Amino acid sequence: MSENRYGLNKELAQMLKGGVIMDVTTPEQARIAEEAGACAVMALERIPADIRSAGGVSRMSDPKMIRGIQNAVSIPVMAKVRIGHFVEAQILEAIEIDYIDESEVLSPADDVYHIDKTRFKVPFVCGARNLGEALRRIAEGASMIRTKGEPGTGDVVQAVSHMRAMNSEISKLVSVRDDEVYEYAKSLAVPVELAQYVHKNGKLPVVNFAAGGVATPADAALMMQLGAEGVFVGSGIFASGNPSKRAAAIVKAVTNYNNPKILAEVSEDLGEAMVGINKDEIEKLNNIRMAERGQ
Amino acid sequence: MVTGILSLQGAFEEHEKVLDELEEPWFEIRNAMDLDREMDGLILPGGESTVQGKLLNDLGMMNTLRERIQSGLPVLGTCAGAILLAEKIYGDSTRHLGTLPAVIRRNAYGRQLGSFSARGDFGEIKDMPMEFIRAPYFEEVYGGTEILSVIGGKTVAVRYGNQIATSFHPELTGDNRVHKYFLESFRLRTPDRVKL
């Protein structure tokens, strides 16, 4: 990937800022999401909550299904590949996807290596639980980062903990002396150039969204107040009682995340939120902790 | 002189940084209450026009902004902002602010693989770097709309009185000449002012 192409890919993520990216499984859901104000959609066959309950191996979606969604909407369309599955990524590039999510929501295809994302022209977003994971993914060519959270749970606690971890590590890196950055980069296992960027600028060199467990307008605003630049909502919308209304409410909550009066208005009468499961229940059920995939 | 920056969604912070560089005051417009503030100029940033258009309606700001622009408020729209301004969107019956006599085509260069960088003239400004991100271009202009930039035979920047629209992103390149042109054209900023 040329430097210019990487720049253009980071810039597309900048255009998504302050927006909500929604998981959709059909062209009809994609249209509902677009009408509700999604700034992009994530095309996948099953939302994370269903992946979680179905178990088994979860893979890239059928390209035909993704193309159906591309044809249904005018906003950017993203899709997921398994961690390390560079051939799934080649297939998505061939159908001109706007963004690839190398995602822990699917079953990992490689338990050591992530995709060398510098070999692709299309942009990649990757999940991270902390600064080390984020900078390693950026070193591999990711042009956008999101928290991992715990997908498909409707429980925001993991996304909060990942965003806080990232912020506190960034503050730490900003505060160290210039000559200590090398050692810090070593301890995080990241390239020193990226550590120096964070040391100097106090932020990641790419856009950083929240993802994994966001289910309500308040959850979305919470992530924004914690420093997220936008929000992914997976199962939270189409596993809820009134998807269209909830989607529109979350979009407004992200725009006015600092305005409790507007947040109160948009939180009214949304019907049932996704029931969700919490992290202790996950351990009892099938013990899949998606966030631990791909470090 | 203070510029309001529409901050519903998209790359509004990038415009804020350019105005900071130029030492010009600005404020964010996130809801109808922000429109009560004194505002001498308006910037409509890049992002997704469907999202911004919907939020303008839902948050009760569309009509007020349209009236302000029609009565002469200077406005700079970049990419999605240009789509908000255009009277007509090619192949689409949607109309947002619809104050700029032109037909604009969304995603005119295709998906993200079609995004590109170029250099070209913007009116009198020569060799301006331009970033096109899933960009639109102007299919047709009419009613006195003036063409400011043409890249590869396509119109990518126009002016109609108090309205300037670009399909590229001048806020992403570190070159602030388009912003200066906007601010100076409408006397929101004194050209070459003496710094004390």
PDB file of N, CA, C and O in Angstrom, chain A residues 70-96:
ATOM      1  N   GLN A  70     -24.332  -3.592  -0.450  1.00  0.00           N
ATOM      2  CA  GLN A  70     -23.665  -2.482  -1.151  1.00  0.00           C
ATOM      3  C   GLN A  70     -24.627  -1.798  -2.116  1.00  0.00           C
ATOM      4  O   GLN A  70     -24.618  -0.579  -2.259  1.00  0.00           O
ATOM      5  N   ASN A  71     -25.466  -2.605  -2.765  1.00  0.00           N
ATOM      6  CA  ASN A  71     -26.397  -2.022  -3.734  1.00  0.00           C
ATOM      7  C   ASN A  71     -27.576  -1.322  -3.078  1.00  0.00           C
ATOM      8  O   ASN A  71     -28.246  -0.505  -3.697  1.00  0.00           O
ATOM      9  N   ALA A  72     -27.824  -1.654  -1.814  1.00  0.00           N
ATOM     10  CA  ALA A  72     -29.018  -1.115  -1.149  1.00  0.00           C
ATOM     11  C   ALA A  72     -28.796   0.278  -0.573  1.00  0.00           C
ATOM     12  O   ALA A  72     -29.734   1.027  -0.366  1.00  0.00           O
ATOM     13  N   VAL A  73     -27.532   0.629  -0.262  1.00  0.00           N
ATOM     14  CA  VAL A  73     -27.284   1.907   0.427  1.00  0.00           C
ATOM     15  C   VAL A  73     -26.183   2.714  -0.259  1.00  0.00           C
ATOM     16  O   VAL A  73     -25.384   2.176  -1.021  1.00  0.00           O
ATOM     17  N   SER A  74     -26.141   4.027   0.063  1.00  0.00           N
ATOM     18  CA  SER A  74     -25.114   4.896  -0.521  1.00  0.00           C
ATOM     19  C   SER A  74     -23.989   5.191   0.464  1.00  0.00           C
ATOM     20  O   SER A  74     -22.978   5.776   0.111  1.00  0.00           O
ATOM     21  N   ILE A  75     -24.156   4.807   1.737  1.00  0.00           N
ATOM     22  CA  ILE A  75     -23.105   5.040   2.740  1.00  0.00           C
ATOM     23  C   ILE A  75     -22.058   3.924   2.640  1.00  0.00           C
ATOM     24  O   ILE A  75     -22.304   2.903   2.004  1.00  0.00           O
ATOM     25  N   PRO A  76     -20.878   4.114   3.244  1.00  0.00           N
ATOM     26  CA  PRO A  76     -19.838   3.081   3.161  1.00  0.00           C
ATOM     27  C   PRO A  76     -20.299   1.746   3.750  1.00  0.00           C
ATOM     28  O   PRO A  76     -21.058   1.722   4.718  1.00  0.00           O
ATOM     29  N   VAL A  77     -19.830   0.668   3.138  1.00  0.00           N
ATOM     30  CA  VAL A  77     -20.162  -0.677   3.608  1.00  0.00           C
ATOM     31  C   VAL A  77     -18.877  -1.370   4.067  1.00  0.00           C
ATOM     32  O   VAL A  77     -17.887  -1.410   3.334  1.00  0.00           O
ATOM     33  N   MET A  78     -18.904  -1.877   5.283  1.00  0.00           N
ATOM     34  CA  MET A  78     -17.779  -2.619   5.852  1.00  0.00           C
ATOM     35  C   MET A  78     -18.173  -4.084   5.947  1.00  0.00           C
ATOM     36  O   MET A  78     -19.357  -4.409   5.929  1.00  0.00           O
ATOM     37  N   ALA A  79     -17.173  -4.964   6.066  1.00  0.00           N
ATOM     38  CA  ALA A  79     -17.471  -6.371   6.330  1.00  0.00           C
ATOM     39  C   ALA A  79     -16.308  -6.981   7.091  1.00  0.00           C
ATOM     40  O   ALA A  79     -15.197  -6.456   7.060  1.00  0.00           O
ATOM     41  N   LYS A  80     -16.596  -8.096   7.755  1.00  0.00           N
ATOM     42  CA  LYS A  80     -15.602  -8.701   8.655  1.00  0.00           C
ATOM     43  C   LYS A  80     -14.878  -9.871   8.006  1.00  0.00           C
ATOM     44  O   LYS A  80     -15.487 -10.645   7.253  1.00  0.00           O
ATOM     45  N   VAL A  81     -13.593  -9.998   8.327  1.00  0.00           N
ATOM     46  CA  VAL A  81     -12.849 -11.219   8.009  1.00  0.00           C
ATOM     47  C   VAL A  81     -12.304 -11.777   9.320  1.00  0.00           C
ATOM     48  O   VAL A  81     -12.171 -11.066  10.309  1.00  0.00           O
ATOM     49  N   ARG A  82     -11.952 -13.082   9.279  1.00  0.00           N
ATOM     50  CA  ARG A  82     -11.356 -13.693  10.464  1.00  0.00           C
ATOM     51  C   ARG A  82      -9.945 -13.157  10.675  1.00  0.00           C
ATOM     52  O   ARG A  82      -9.244 -12.855   9.700  1.00  0.00           O
ATOM     53  N   ILE A  83      -9.523 -13.070  11.921  1.00  0.00           N
ATOM     54  CA  ILE A  83      -8.164 -12.627  12.231  1.00  0.00           C
ATOM     55  C   ILE A  83      -7.173 -13.519  11.484  1.00  0.00           C
ATOM     56  O   ILE A  83      -7.250 -14.745  11.562  1.00  0.00           O
ATOM     57  N   GLY A  84      -6.283 -12.908  10.734  1.00  0.00           N
ATOM     58  CA  GLY A  84      -5.234 -13.640  10.030  1.00  0.00           C
ATOM     59  C   GLY A  84      -5.648 -14.227   8.692  1.00  0.00           C
ATOM     60  O   GLY A  84      -4.822 -14.771   7.962  1.00  0.00           O
ATOM     61  N   HIS A  85      -6.930 -14.120   8.325  1.00  0.00           N
ATOM     62  CA  HIS A  85      -7.390 -14.762   7.076  1.00  0.00           C
ATOM     63  C   HIS A  85      -7.249 -13.793   5.910  1.00  0.00           C
ATOM     64  O   HIS A  85      -8.196 -13.148   5.485  1.00  0.00           O
ATOM     65  N   PHE A  86      -6.030 -13.747   5.351  1.00  0.00           N
ATOM     66  CA  PHE A  86      -5.776 -12.745   4.305  1.00  0.00           C
ATOM     67  C   PHE A  86      -6.480 -13.059   3.000  1.00  0.00           C
ATOM     68  O   PHE A  86      -6.664 -12.180   2.177  1.00  0.00           O
ATOM     69  N   VAL A  87      -6.891 -14.317   2.802  1.00  0.00           N
ATOM     70  CA  VAL A  87      -7.622 -14.620   1.560  1.00  0.00           C
ATOM     71  C   VAL A  87      -9.065 -14.088   1.639  1.00  0.00           C
ATOM     72  O   VAL A  87      -9.579 -13.519   0.668  1.00  0.00           O
ATOM     73  N   GLU A  88      -9.680 -14.214   2.805  1.00  0.00           N
ATOM     74  CA  GLU A  88     -11.002 -13.574   2.956  1.00  0.00           C
ATOM     75  C   GLU A  88     -10.883 -12.070   2.671  1.00  0.00           C
ATOM     76  O   GLU A  88     -11.760 -11.473   2.038  1.00  0.00           O
ATOM     77  N   ALA A  89      -9.772 -11.478   3.108  1.00  0.00           N
ATOM     78  CA  ALA A  89      -9.568 -10.043   2.867  1.00  0.00           C
ATOM     79  C   ALA A  89      -9.396  -9.759   1.368  1.00  0.00           C
ATOM     80  O   ALA A  89      -9.907  -8.764   0.852  1.00  0.00           O
ATOM     81  N   GLN A  90      -8.674 -10.646   0.668  1.00  0.00           N
ATOM     82  CA  GLN A  90      -8.509 -10.467  -0.780  1.00  0.00           C
ATOM     83  C   GLN A  90      -9.873 -10.511  -1.479  1.00  0.00           C
ATOM     84  O   GLN A  90     -10.133  -9.764  -2.420  1.00  0.00           O
ATOM     85  N   ILE A  91     -10.738 -11.405  -1.004  1.00  0.00           N
ATOM     86  CA  ILE A  91     -12.077 -11.525  -1.605  1.00  0.00           C
ATOM     87  C   ILE A  91     -12.882 -10.240  -1.381  1.00  0.00           C
ATOM     88  O   ILE A  91     -13.505  -9.712  -2.303  1.00  0.00           O
ATOM     89  N   LEU A  92     -12.814  -9.702  -0.163  1.00  0.00           N
ATOM     90  CA  LEU A  92     -13.565  -8.469   0.104  1.00  0.00           C
ATOM     91  C   LEU A  92     -12.994  -7.298  -0.690  1.00  0.00           C
ATOM     92  O   LEU A  92     -13.734  -6.420  -1.147  1.00  0.00           O
ATOM     93  N   GLU A  93     -11.670  -7.283  -0.877  1.00  0.00           N
ATOM     94  CA  GLU A  93     -11.081  -6.219  -1.689  1.00  0.00           C
ATOM     95  C   GLU A  93     -11.582  -6.343  -3.137  1.00  0.00           C
ATOM     96  O   GLU A  93     -11.868  -5.340  -3.790  1.00  0.00           O
ATOM     97  N   ALA A  94     -11.716  -7.589  -3.605  1.00  0.00           N
ATOM     98  CA  ALA A  94     -12.167  -7.812  -4.984  1.00  0.00           C
ATOM     99  C   ALA A  94     -13.592  -7.285  -5.206  1.00  0.00           C
ATOM    100  O   ALA A  94     -13.936  -6.879  -6.310  1.00  0.00           O
ATOM    101  N   ILE A  95     -14.432  -7.305  -4.178  1.00  0.00           N
ATOM    102  CA  ILE A  95     -15.788  -6.764  -4.364  1.00  0.00           C
ATOM    103  C   ILE A  95     -15.855  -5.292  -3.922  1.00  0.00           C
ATOM    104  O   ILE A  95     -16.934  -4.734  -3.737  1.00  0.00           O
ATOM    105  N   GLU A  96     -14.675  -4.673  -3.768  1.00  0.00           N
ATOM    106  CA  GLU A  96     -14.589  -3.235  -3.478  1.00  0.00           C
ATOM    107  C   GLU A  96     -15.330  -2.843  -2.211  1.00  0.00           C
ATOM    108  O   GLU A  96     -16.105  -1.879  -2.201  1.00  0.00           O
TER     109      GLU A  96
END
